[in-house]
Coordinates of C-alpha atoms and ligand atoms in Angstrom, one line a residue:
M1 CA 125.6 265.1 -2.1
A2 CA 124.6 264.4 -5.7
T3 CA 121.9 261.7 -6.1
Q4 CA 123.6 258.4 -7.0
R5 CA 122.6 256.9 -10.3
F6 CA 120.6 253.6 -9.8
P7 CA 120.7 253.6 -6.0
C8 CA 119.9 250.3 -4.1
A9 CA 116.4 250.9 -2.7
N10 CA 117.1 249.3 0.6
W11 CA 116.7 252.2 3.0
T12 CA 114.2 253.1 5.7
A13 CA 114.0 256.4 7.6
G14 CA 116.5 256.7 10.4
T15 CA 118.6 253.7 9.3
V16 CA 121.9 253.4 7.5
A17 CA 121.0 252.8 3.9
C18 CA 122.7 250.4 1.6
T19 CA 125.1 252.5 -0.6
K20 CA 125.8 249.9 -3.3
P21 CA 124.4 250.5 -6.7
G22 CA 121.1 248.8 -7.6
R23 CA 121.5 246.1 -10.3
Y24 CA 118.3 244.0 -10.2
S25 CA 114.8 245.3 -10.3
C26 CA 111.8 244.1 -8.3
K27 CA 110.2 241.9 -11.0
N28 CA 106.7 242.7 -9.9
C29 CA 106.7 246.5 -10.2
L30 CA 109.9 247.3 -12.1
L31 CA 110.1 250.5 -10.0
V32 CA 113.0 249.8 -7.7
L33 CA 116.5 248.4 -7.9
Y34 CA 118.4 246.3 -5.4
C35 CA 122.1 245.4 -5.2
G36 CA 121.2 241.8 -4.5
Q37 CA 118.7 239.4 -3.0
E38 CA 119.6 240.1 0.6
C39 CA 118.7 243.8 0.3
Q40 CA 115.6 243.0 -1.6
K41 CA 114.5 240.6 1.1
S42 CA 115.3 242.9 4.0
H43 CA 113.4 245.8 2.3
W44 CA 110.3 243.8 1.4
S45 CA 108.3 244.8 4.4
A46 CA 108.6 248.4 3.4
H47 CA 108.4 247.9 -0.3
K48 CA 105.4 245.7 -0.4
M49 CA 103.1 248.6 0.5
D50 CA 104.0 250.1 -2.8
C51 CA 104.5 246.9 -4.8
K52 CA 101.2 245.4 -3.8
A53 CA 99.2 248.6 -3.8
P54 CA 95.8 248.2 -5.4
L55 CA 96.7 250.9 -8.0
G56 CA 99.3 248.6 -9.4
H57 CA 96.9 245.7 -10.0
K58 CA 96.0 245.1 -13.6
T59 CA 92.4 244.9 -12.5
W60 CA 92.4 248.3 -10.8
T61 CA 89.2 250.3 -11.4
P62 CA 88.4 253.9 -10.4
D63 CA 86.2 254.5 -7.3
W64 CA 83.4 255.8 -9.4
V65 CA 83.0 252.4 -11.0
Q66 CA 83.1 250.5 -7.7
E67 CA 80.7 253.0 -6.2
K68 CA 78.4 252.8 -9.2
R69 CA 78.1 256.5 -9.7
Q70 CA 78.7 259.1 -12.4
P71 CA 82.2 260.4 -12.4
A72 CA 82.6 264.1 -11.5
F73 CA 84.0 265.1 -14.9
V74 CA 80.9 264.0 -16.9
G75 CA 79.1 267.0 -18.3
D76 CA 82.0 269.3 -17.1
K77 CA 83.4 272.1 -19.2
P78 CA 86.6 271.0 -21.1
I79 CA 89.0 273.1 -19.0
V80 CA 88.6 273.0 -15.3
Q81 CA 91.3 274.4 -13.0
F82 CA 91.8 273.5 -9.4
G83 CA 94.4 274.7 -7.0
G84 CA 96.8 277.6 -7.6
L85 CA 97.3 279.4 -11.0
K86 CA 101.1 279.4 -11.3
Y87 CA 102.9 277.7 -14.1
L88 CA 106.2 277.1 -12.2
W89 CA 106.4 273.9 -14.3
G90 CA 105.7 274.2 -18.0
N91 CA 102.7 272.3 -19.4
V92 CA 104.0 271.6 -22.9
P93 CA 107.2 269.8 -23.8
A94 CA 110.5 271.7 -24.0
Y95 CA 112.0 272.3 -27.4
D96 CA 115.1 273.8 -29.0
V97 CA 114.0 277.2 -30.4
L98 CA 117.1 277.5 -32.5
Q99 CA 117.6 274.2 -34.3
L100 CA 120.7 275.8 -35.7
P101 CA 122.0 273.0 -37.9
S102 CA 118.9 272.8 -40.0
N103 CA 118.4 276.6 -40.0
E104 CA 121.4 279.1 -40.0
G105 CA 123.8 276.1 -40.1
E106 CA 126.4 274.7 -37.7
N107 CA 129.0 277.1 -39.0
Y108 CA 126.9 280.3 -38.5
K109 CA 129.2 283.2 -37.8
E110 CA 126.9 285.8 -36.5
P111 CA 125.9 286.5 -32.9
L112 CA 122.5 285.1 -31.8
R113 CA 119.8 287.0 -29.9
L114 CA 117.0 285.0 -28.5
L115 CA 113.8 286.4 -26.9
F116 CA 111.5 284.4 -24.6
A117 CA 108.9 287.0 -24.1
A118 CA 106.6 285.0 -21.8
S119 CA 109.2 282.5 -20.9
G120 CA 107.5 280.3 -18.2
D121 CA 110.2 278.1 -16.6
L122 CA 113.7 277.5 -17.8
R123 CA 113.2 274.4 -19.9
N124 CA 113.3 275.9 -23.4
V125 CA 116.3 278.0 -22.6
L126 CA 118.1 275.0 -21.1
T127 CA 117.2 272.8 -24.1
T128 CA 118.2 275.4 -26.7
I129 CA 121.6 276.1 -25.2
A130 CA 122.2 272.4 -24.5
E131 CA 121.6 271.6 -28.2
L132 CA 123.8 274.5 -29.5
P133 CA 126.5 272.8 -31.7
S134 CA 130.0 273.0 -30.2
S135 CA 131.2 274.5 -33.4
Y136 CA 129.3 277.7 -32.7
S137 CA 131.7 280.2 -31.1
H138 CA 130.0 283.6 -31.2
P139 CA 128.1 285.5 -28.5
V140 CA 124.6 284.5 -27.5
E141 CA 122.3 286.9 -25.8
I142 CA 119.2 285.3 -24.1
T143 CA 116.5 287.7 -23.0
M144 CA 113.8 286.2 -20.8
N145 CA 110.7 287.8 -19.6
D146 CA 107.6 286.8 -17.7
K147 CA 104.9 288.9 -16.1
D148 CA 104.8 286.5 -13.1
F149 CA 107.4 287.5 -10.6
D150 CA 107.5 284.0 -9.0
I151 CA 108.6 282.6 -12.4
V152 CA 111.3 285.2 -12.9
A153 CA 112.5 284.7 -9.3
C154 CA 112.8 281.0 -9.7
N155 CA 114.5 281.3 -13.1
V156 CA 117.1 283.8 -11.8
I157 CA 117.8 281.7 -8.8
M158 CA 118.4 278.6 -10.8
L159 CA 120.5 280.4 -13.4
L160 CA 122.7 281.8 -10.6
I161 CA 123.2 278.4 -9.1
A162 CA 124.3 277.1 -12.5
L163 CA 126.7 280.1 -12.8
V164 CA 128.2 280.1 -9.3
V165 CA 128.4 276.5 -8.0
D166 CA 131.6 275.0 -9.4
N167 CA 130.7 271.4 -8.9
T168 CA 128.4 270.5 -11.7
D169 CA 126.9 267.4 -10.0
V170 CA 126.0 269.5 -7.0
A171 CA 124.6 272.4 -9.1
V172 CA 122.5 270.1 -11.3
D173 CA 121.1 268.2 -8.4
C174 CA 120.3 271.3 -6.4
I175 CA 118.6 273.0 -9.3
I176 CA 116.4 270.0 -10.0
H177 CA 115.1 270.0 -6.5
I178 CA 114.7 273.7 -6.2
W179 CA 112.6 273.5 -9.4
Y180 CA 110.5 270.4 -8.8
S181 CA 110.6 269.1 -5.2
S182 CA 108.4 270.6 -2.6
L183 CA 110.9 269.7 0.2
I184 CA 114.6 270.1 -0.3
R185 CA 117.7 269.1 1.6
K186 CA 119.6 271.2 4.1
A187 CA 122.5 271.3 1.6
D188 CA 120.2 272.8 -1.1
L189 CA 118.9 275.4 1.4
D190 CA 122.5 276.2 2.3
I191 CA 123.3 276.9 -1.4
L192 CA 120.3 279.2 -1.6
Q193 CA 121.2 281.0 1.6
Q194 CA 125.0 281.0 1.5
R195 CA 125.7 281.4 -2.2
I196 CA 122.8 283.1 -3.8
R197 CA 121.3 285.2 -1.1
P198 CA 124.4 287.4 -0.5
L199 CA 124.3 288.3 -4.2
I200 CA 120.8 289.7 -3.9
E201 CA 121.4 291.2 -0.5
E202 CA 124.2 293.3 -1.8
V203 CA 121.9 294.8 -4.4
C204 CA 119.1 295.4 -1.9
E205 CA 121.6 297.1 0.4
K206 CA 122.7 299.5 -2.4
I207 CA 119.2 300.4 -3.5
R208 CA 117.8 300.7 0.0
D209 CA 116.8 304.4 -0.4
K210 CA 115.1 304.1 -3.8
T211 CA 111.3 304.3 -4.1
P212 CA 109.5 300.9 -4.2
G213 CA 108.4 301.5 -7.9
S214 CA 111.8 302.4 -9.3
V215 CA 113.2 300.0 -11.8
L216 CA 116.7 298.9 -11.1
A217 CA 119.2 296.6 -12.9
K218 CA 122.1 294.6 -11.8
T219 CA 124.6 292.8 -13.9
W220 CA 126.7 289.9 -12.5
Q221 CA 129.8 288.9 -14.4
F222 CA 131.1 285.3 -14.3
G223 CA 134.1 285.0 -16.6
Q224 CA 132.7 285.4 -20.2
R225 CA 129.1 284.9 -19.0
S226 CA 126.9 287.5 -17.4
L227 CA 123.4 287.8 -16.0
R228 CA 121.5 291.0 -15.9
L229 CA 118.3 291.2 -13.8
V230 CA 115.9 294.2 -14.1
L231 CA 113.3 294.5 -11.4
Q232 CA 111.4 297.1 -9.4
K233 CA 112.9 297.9 -6.1
S234 CA 110.1 296.2 -4.2
S235 CA 110.6 293.0 -6.2
W236 CA 114.3 293.0 -5.4
D237 CA 113.4 293.0 -1.7
N238 CA 110.8 290.3 -2.4
L239 CA 113.4 288.1 -4.0
L240 CA 115.0 287.6 -0.7
S241 CA 112.0 285.8 0.6
F242 CA 112.5 283.1 -2.1
M243 CA 115.5 281.9 0.0
N244 CA 113.8 281.8 3.3
T245 CA 111.2 279.3 4.4
P246 CA 108.0 281.1 5.5
E247 CA 108.1 281.5 9.3
G248 CA 106.3 278.7 11.1
L249 CA 106.0 276.4 8.0
S250 CA 107.1 272.9 9.0
A251 CA 107.7 270.1 6.5
K252 CA 104.6 268.4 7.8
E253 CA 102.5 271.5 7.2
A254 CA 104.0 272.1 3.8
N255 CA 103.0 268.5 2.8
R256 CA 99.6 269.0 4.2
I257 CA 98.9 272.1 2.1
R258 CA 100.3 270.6 -1.0
R259 CA 98.3 267.4 -0.6
A260 CA 95.1 269.5 -0.1
V261 CA 95.5 270.3 -3.8
T262 CA 97.3 267.3 -5.3
L263 CA 95.1 264.7 -3.5
A264 CA 91.9 266.7 -3.1
E265 CA 88.9 264.4 -2.6
S266 CA 86.8 266.4 -5.0
R267 CA 89.3 265.8 -7.8
K268 CA 89.7 262.0 -7.3
D269 CA 87.7 261.2 -10.5
Y270 CA 89.9 263.5 -12.6
R271 CA 93.0 261.8 -11.3
D272 CA 91.6 258.4 -11.8
R273 CA 90.7 259.2 -15.4
H274 CA 94.3 260.1 -16.0
L275 CA 95.5 256.9 -14.2
L276 CA 93.2 254.8 -16.5
F277 CA 95.7 255.5 -19.3
Q278 CA 98.8 254.7 -17.2
P279 CA 100.4 251.3 -17.1
P280 CA 99.9 249.7 -13.6
S281 CA 103.3 250.5 -12.1
R282 CA 103.2 254.0 -13.4
R283 CA 100.0 254.6 -11.5
I284 CA 101.9 253.8 -8.3
A285 CA 104.7 256.3 -9.3
K286 CA 102.2 259.0 -10.1
Q287 CA 100.4 258.5 -6.8
R288 CA 103.8 258.6 -5.0
F289 CA 104.7 262.0 -6.6
R290 CA 101.3 263.4 -5.5
E291 CA 101.9 262.1 -2.0
D292 CA 105.4 263.3 -1.4
G293 CA 106.2 265.8 -4.1
L294 CA 109.8 264.8 -4.5
L295 CA 111.3 264.4 -7.9
L296 CA 113.6 261.4 -7.4
P297 CA 114.1 257.8 -8.7
F298 CA 111.5 255.7 -7.0
G299 CA 113.9 253.8 -4.7
S300 CA 116.0 256.9 -3.7
R301 CA 116.5 257.8 -0.1
R302 CA 114.0 260.5 0.8
D303 CA 114.5 261.3 4.5
E304 CA 117.0 264.1 3.9
F305 CA 114.3 266.1 2.2
R306 CA 113.0 268.0 5.2
E307 CA 113.0 271.7 4.4
P308 CA 110.0 273.3 2.7
N309 CA 111.2 274.6 -0.7
P310 CA 111.1 278.4 -0.2
T311 CA 111.0 279.0 -4.0
I312 CA 107.6 277.3 -4.1
F313 CA 106.1 278.1 -0.7
H314 CA 105.6 281.8 0.0
S315 CA 102.9 281.5 2.6
T316 CA 101.8 279.0 5.2
D317 CA 98.5 278.3 3.6
A318 CA 98.8 277.8 -0.2
W319 CA 100.2 275.5 -2.8
P320 CA 100.7 277.7 -5.9
M321 CA 100.1 275.2 -8.7
P322 CA 97.1 273.5 -10.2
D323 CA 96.4 270.0 -9.1
N324 CA 97.3 268.5 -12.5
A325 CA 100.7 270.3 -12.6
D326 CA 103.2 267.5 -13.2
P327 CA 107.0 267.9 -14.0
L328 CA 106.5 265.2 -16.7
N329 CA 104.4 267.7 -18.7
G330 CA 107.3 270.0 -19.5
W331 CA 109.4 267.4 -21.2
S332 CA 109.1 265.1 -24.3
T333 CA 107.4 261.9 -23.1
R334 CA 109.4 260.0 -25.8
Q335 CA 112.7 261.3 -24.6
V336 CA 111.9 260.7 -21.0
E337 CA 110.8 257.2 -21.7
Y338 CA 114.1 256.5 -23.5
C339 CA 116.1 257.6 -20.5
D340 CA 118.0 254.8 -18.9
T341 CA 116.9 253.7 -15.4
G342 CA 118.6 250.4 -15.7
P343 CA 116.2 247.4 -15.1
A344 CA 113.7 249.7 -13.2
T345 CA 112.0 250.3 -16.5
A346 CA 108.7 251.5 -15.0
D347 CA 110.3 254.3 -12.9
I348 CA 109.0 257.2 -14.9
Y349 CA 110.0 259.9 -12.4
G350 CA 113.4 258.3 -12.2
K351 CA 113.6 258.6 -16.0
L352 CA 112.5 262.2 -15.8
F353 CA 115.0 262.9 -13.0
Y354 CA 117.9 261.6 -15.2
H355 CA 116.6 263.3 -18.3
V356 CA 116.4 266.7 -16.7
N357 CA 119.8 266.0 -15.1
S358 CA 121.4 265.3 -18.5
V359 CA 119.8 268.4 -20.2
M360 CA 121.0 270.6 -17.3
R361 CA 124.4 269.1 -17.3
A362 CA 124.7 269.7 -21.1
F363 CA 123.5 273.2 -20.6
I364 CA 126.1 273.9 -17.9
L365 CA 128.9 272.3 -20.0
R366 CA 127.9 274.2 -23.2
L367 CA 127.7 277.4 -21.1
S368 CA 131.3 276.9 -19.9
T369 CA 132.7 277.7 -23.4
L370 CA 130.1 280.2 -24.5
Q371 CA 130.0 284.0 -24.5
A372 CA 126.6 284.2 -23.0
V373 CA 124.6 287.1 -21.8
F374 CA 121.3 286.4 -19.9
R375 CA 118.9 289.3 -19.4
L376 CA 115.8 288.8 -17.2
F377 CA 112.8 291.1 -17.0
Q378 CA 109.5 290.9 -15.2
T379 CA 106.9 292.8 -17.0
D380 CA 103.9 292.4 -19.3
A381 CA 105.2 291.4 -22.8
A382 CA 103.4 294.5 -24.2
E383 CA 105.4 296.7 -21.8
L384 CA 108.7 294.9 -22.5
V385 CA 108.7 295.7 -26.2
K386 CA 108.6 299.4 -25.4
S387 CA 111.8 299.1 -23.4
P388 CA 114.9 300.7 -24.9
N389 CA 116.6 297.4 -24.0
L390 CA 115.1 295.6 -26.9
E391 CA 116.6 296.6 -30.2
A392 CA 114.2 296.5 -33.2
G393 CA 115.2 294.0 -35.9
S394 CA 117.8 292.2 -33.8
F395 CA 116.3 288.9 -32.6
S396 CA 117.0 285.6 -34.4
R397 CA 114.2 283.8 -32.5
I398 CA 111.2 285.1 -30.5
E399 CA 109.3 282.5 -28.4
V400 CA 106.1 283.7 -26.8
S401 CA 104.5 280.5 -25.4
N402 CA 100.7 280.7 -25.7
I403 CA 100.2 284.4 -25.0
T404 CA 98.7 284.3 -28.5
D405 CA 95.6 282.6 -26.9
G406 CA 92.6 284.8 -26.4
A407 CA 92.8 284.7 -22.7
Y408 CA 96.2 286.3 -22.7
V409 CA 97.5 288.9 -25.3
G410 CA 95.8 287.4 -28.3
V411 CA 97.2 286.6 -31.7
H412 CA 97.0 290.0 -33.5
R413 CA 98.4 292.0 -30.7
T414 CA 101.2 289.5 -30.0
I415 CA 102.4 289.6 -33.6
F416 CA 102.0 293.3 -33.8
L417 CA 104.2 293.7 -30.7
M418 CA 106.8 291.1 -31.5
I419 CA 107.4 291.2 -35.2
P420 CA 109.3 294.5 -35.3
L421 CA 111.9 292.9 -33.0
L422 CA 112.7 290.1 -35.3
Q423 CA 115.6 290.2 -37.8
T424 CA 114.5 290.9 -41.4
P425 CA 114.9 288.1 -43.9
L426 CA 117.7 290.1 -45.5
T427 CA 119.7 290.0 -42.2
N428 CA 118.7 286.4 -41.4
P429 CA 116.3 284.4 -43.5
H430 CA 115.9 281.9 -40.7
A431 CA 114.7 284.4 -38.1
T432 CA 111.4 283.2 -36.7
L433 CA 108.7 284.2 -34.3
I434 CA 107.1 281.1 -32.7
T435 CA 103.6 281.2 -31.4
L436 CA 101.7 278.4 -29.5
F437 CA 97.9 278.0 -29.4
M438 CA 96.6 275.8 -26.6
N439 CA 92.9 276.8 -26.3
V440 CA 91.8 277.6 -29.8
V441 CA 90.4 274.2 -30.5
D442 CA 88.3 274.2 -27.4
E443 CA 87.2 277.8 -27.8
Y444 CA 86.3 277.5 -31.5
G445 CA 85.2 273.9 -31.1
M446 CA 82.6 273.0 -33.6
L447 CA 79.9 274.8 -35.5
P448 CA 76.6 273.1 -36.0
E449 CA 77.2 272.8 -39.8
E450 CA 80.5 271.1 -39.1
Q451 CA 78.9 268.3 -37.1
M452 CA 78.2 266.1 -40.0
A453 CA 81.7 266.4 -41.4
N454 CA 83.1 265.9 -37.9
W455 CA 81.0 262.8 -37.4
A456 CA 82.5 261.3 -40.6
R457 CA 86.0 262.1 -39.3
T458 CA 85.2 260.6 -36.0
R459 CA 83.9 257.4 -37.5
A460 CA 87.1 257.2 -39.5
V461 CA 89.3 257.1 -36.4
M462 CA 87.0 254.8 -34.3
P463 CA 88.4 251.5 -35.5
R464 CA 91.9 252.7 -34.7
I465 CA 90.9 253.5 -31.2
V466 CA 89.1 250.2 -30.7
K467 CA 92.3 248.5 -31.7
Y468 CA 94.7 250.6 -29.7
L469 CA 92.6 250.3 -26.5
S470 CA 92.1 246.5 -27.2
L471 CA 88.3 246.8 -27.1
K472 CA 85.9 244.4 -28.7
G473 CA 83.9 247.1 -30.4
I474 CA 82.4 250.5 -29.6
P475 CA 81.9 250.2 -25.8
D476 CA 78.7 250.4 -23.9
P477 CA 77.6 254.0 -23.3
L478 CA 77.9 253.8 -19.5
S479 CA 81.0 251.6 -19.3
L480 CA 84.5 252.4 -18.1
D481 CA 85.8 251.6 -21.6
M482 CA 83.5 254.4 -22.9
V483 CA 85.4 256.9 -20.7
R484 CA 88.7 255.7 -22.2
F485 CA 87.2 255.7 -25.7
I486 CA 85.9 259.3 -25.5
Y487 CA 89.1 260.6 -24.0
A488 CA 91.2 258.9 -26.6
M489 CA 88.9 260.2 -29.4
G490 CA 89.6 263.7 -28.3
S491 CA 93.4 263.2 -28.4
V492 CA 93.5 261.3 -31.7
A493 CA 91.0 263.5 -33.7
T494 CA 92.5 266.1 -36.0
Y495 CA 91.6 269.7 -35.9
D496 CA 92.9 271.3 -39.0
H497 CA 89.4 272.6 -39.8
V498 CA 89.3 274.5 -36.6
L499 CA 92.7 276.1 -37.4
D500 CA 91.5 277.0 -40.9
R501 CA 88.3 278.6 -39.6
F502 CA 90.2 280.4 -36.9
A503 CA 92.7 281.7 -39.5
K504 CA 89.9 282.9 -41.7
E505 CA 87.8 284.5 -38.9
F506 CA 90.8 286.3 -37.6
R507 CA 92.1 287.2 -41.1
L508 CA 95.5 286.0 -39.9
S509 CA 97.3 286.2 -43.2
E510 CA 95.9 289.7 -44.1
A511 CA 96.3 291.1 -40.6
A512 CA 99.9 289.7 -40.4
R513 CA 100.8 291.1 -43.8
S514 CA 99.6 294.5 -42.9
I515 CA 102.1 294.6 -40.0
G516 CA 104.9 293.1 -42.0
A517 CA 104.6 289.5 -40.9
A518 CA 103.8 286.2 -42.7
M519 CA 103.1 282.7 -41.6
K520 CA 106.0 280.6 -42.7
A521 CA 104.9 278.2 -45.5
K522 CA 107.2 275.5 -44.1
H523 CA 108.0 275.2 -40.4
T524 CA 111.7 274.8 -39.6
I525 CA 111.7 274.8 -35.8
I526 CA 108.6 272.9 -34.5
E527 CA 105.9 271.1 -36.4
N528 CA 102.5 272.7 -36.7
W529 CA 100.8 269.9 -34.7
P530 CA 103.7 268.3 -32.9
F531 CA 101.7 265.9 -30.7
R532 CA 99.5 264.4 -33.5
L533 CA 99.9 260.7 -34.2
K534 CA 102.2 260.1 -37.2
L535 CA 102.1 256.4 -37.6
R536 CA 99.4 254.4 -39.2
P537 CA 97.8 251.7 -37.1
N538 CA 99.9 248.8 -38.6
Q539 CA 103.2 250.5 -38.6
P540 CA 105.8 249.4 -36.1
G541 CA 105.7 251.6 -33.0
A542 CA 102.1 252.8 -33.6
Q543 CA 100.7 251.4 -30.4
K544 CA 103.5 253.0 -28.4
E545 CA 103.0 256.3 -30.0
F546 CA 99.3 256.2 -29.1
D547 CA 100.0 255.1 -25.5
R548 CA 102.4 258.0 -25.1
L549 CA 99.8 260.5 -26.4
V550 CA 97.0 259.4 -24.1
S551 CA 99.1 258.9 -21.0
G552 CA 101.0 262.2 -21.4
G553 CA 100.1 265.7 -20.5
V554 CA 99.1 267.2 -23.9
S555 CA 95.6 267.2 -25.3
G556 CA 96.6 266.8 -29.0
K557 CA 94.8 270.1 -29.6
E558 CA 97.9 272.3 -29.3
F559 CA 99.4 273.8 -32.4
Y560 CA 102.3 276.1 -33.3
V561 CA 102.6 278.7 -35.9
E562 CA 105.9 280.1 -37.1
W563 CA 106.1 283.6 -38.5
N564 CA 108.7 285.6 -40.3
R565 CA 109.0 289.2 -41.3
V566 CA 108.2 290.4 -44.8
E567 CA 109.5 293.6 -46.4
Ligands
SAM1 C1 100.6 281.7 -21.2 S1 101.3 280.8 -19.8 C2 100.8 279.1 -20.0 C3 101.8 278.1 -19.5 C4 102.7 277.7 -20.6 N1 102.1 276.9 -21.6 C5 104.0 277.0 -20.1 O1 104.2 275.8 -20.5 O2 104.7 277.6 -19.4 C6 103.0 280.9 -20.1 C7 103.7 282.0 -19.3 O3 103.3 283.3 -19.9 C8 103.2 284.2 -18.8 N2 102.4 285.3 -19.3 C9 101.1 285.4 -19.5 N3 100.7 286.5 -20.0 C10 101.8 287.3 -20.2 C11 102.1 288.6 -20.6 N4 101.1 289.4 -21.0 N5 103.3 289.0 -20.6 C12 104.4 288.2 -20.2 N6 104.2 287.0 -19.7 C13 102.9 286.5 -19.7 C14 102.7 283.4 -17.7 O4 103.1 284.1 -16.4 C15 103.3 282.1 -17.9 O5 104.5 282.0 -17.1
ZN2 ZN1 121.7 247.0 -1.3
ZN3 ZN1 108.1 245.9 -6.4

């Protein structure tokens, strides 16, 4: 059942597909592989629709240019949301929150406690455990919390699949589709309904007579690993619905309601602006994912995916995520691009598929020799810290995503809530609280008095952008190149001055110190501005680094701050 690596792309719905491995790519698009010329020829009538699609032409231009009108995003506010509000897929790349070798050291002999207080999806947990050195042999306790029930439900289901399905290939493949594909195979649905559902049903049965608001915990033990889930009674019952397709929802209807968001006519200019920065074949791949919502190598057989994914669809009328949600945004573009898709070098979702596959596989493998305890909660981070389950001064790492942004919990309150849970420097000098800020630069943008200084900074990066975008000079104000130019300027600019002002205005150092916290002078887990260009224009790899930044999902305005406790 596992997806074959490098499949020959010669298949059409309802026919017997070629089962040989693909060895040669289509030279025009580099998206698909064939076992040989015969298969390539016989598949051409199907493949040419993709291969010759206008999006893949070097000369492709957005509709707004052809229609000679102003694009919809001109004059828009910087952040515009369209579609649902769920973050079932993270929107910043995964990272290892421990980095044990360069912090506590590979031979660390103490147990580790990690807290993901606003976890979002599983990607940081998977990455952290997958990277844990094999020499580490002490217990690890991973506490995950998110206030969004849908996120917790998906996370618990995926972890249970990893823990109960013996065949790693099957488990990995199933988890990837449950996570990212809007339709799944019958075999995936069977795992949900036959392996996972009974575990939840047993709990629901036991707590049948409890009141809906009572909070109830269940611990499952799997050898030396365990998973504890703490939910309100009503949420336990609700969890069952994540394993059943909503009544009356056909695959066709599920596709229709997804496409109403991912291909909304009113959002075409926003999509086209993103496509402007993609290489031609990648535009075809991006369009394909918006059309069919399946995370697969481009040439993989798709006709087995017929069941609406019940972990994503909870009603017959809504797609839960924003239109720009993209599984690529949760992973390092660099690592994804390095992933091997054989000669199909433009198959970016194939690369992502194999990349997530390898992280998940490493996670499951590492877990098999680890004493690991997972604890999952679903509450507001502010409530979580009051729970007797979280012991003060016991966590080696606390990751809070961007609840430090003003729209969520805010920076002062987040630190105030979290810092007492962190180990003291005496217990562990490497213990770190990691906070992410995604909106500060847009919210604290620019003061009038900063405009002159900013103009000077902007002028300094202009020649670089002209070079990277292969322009002849500063483009005409109304040209397509100007759209690319302005967008690239936003990503390449540096924003330390905004962070400095924000830190001063919020009295971050003083406020932190008064509650026993300090910004770490030197980051040891993740850089302050991880997405900023590091190479100078003439250094090898500089163009690639720029292309990755402007074609990827980050804005370049995201920054991290690491904190520790002070006595
Ligand atoms: C702040 S959001 C933004 C998305 C995030 N950057 C990501 O990549 O997942 C991250 C997660 O925090 C959760 N969250 C927001 N406010 C929270 C709170 N007060 N307590 C716990 N979780 C919260 C959201 O449900 C979401 O899953
Ligand atoms: Zn073949
Ligand atoms: Zn082709």
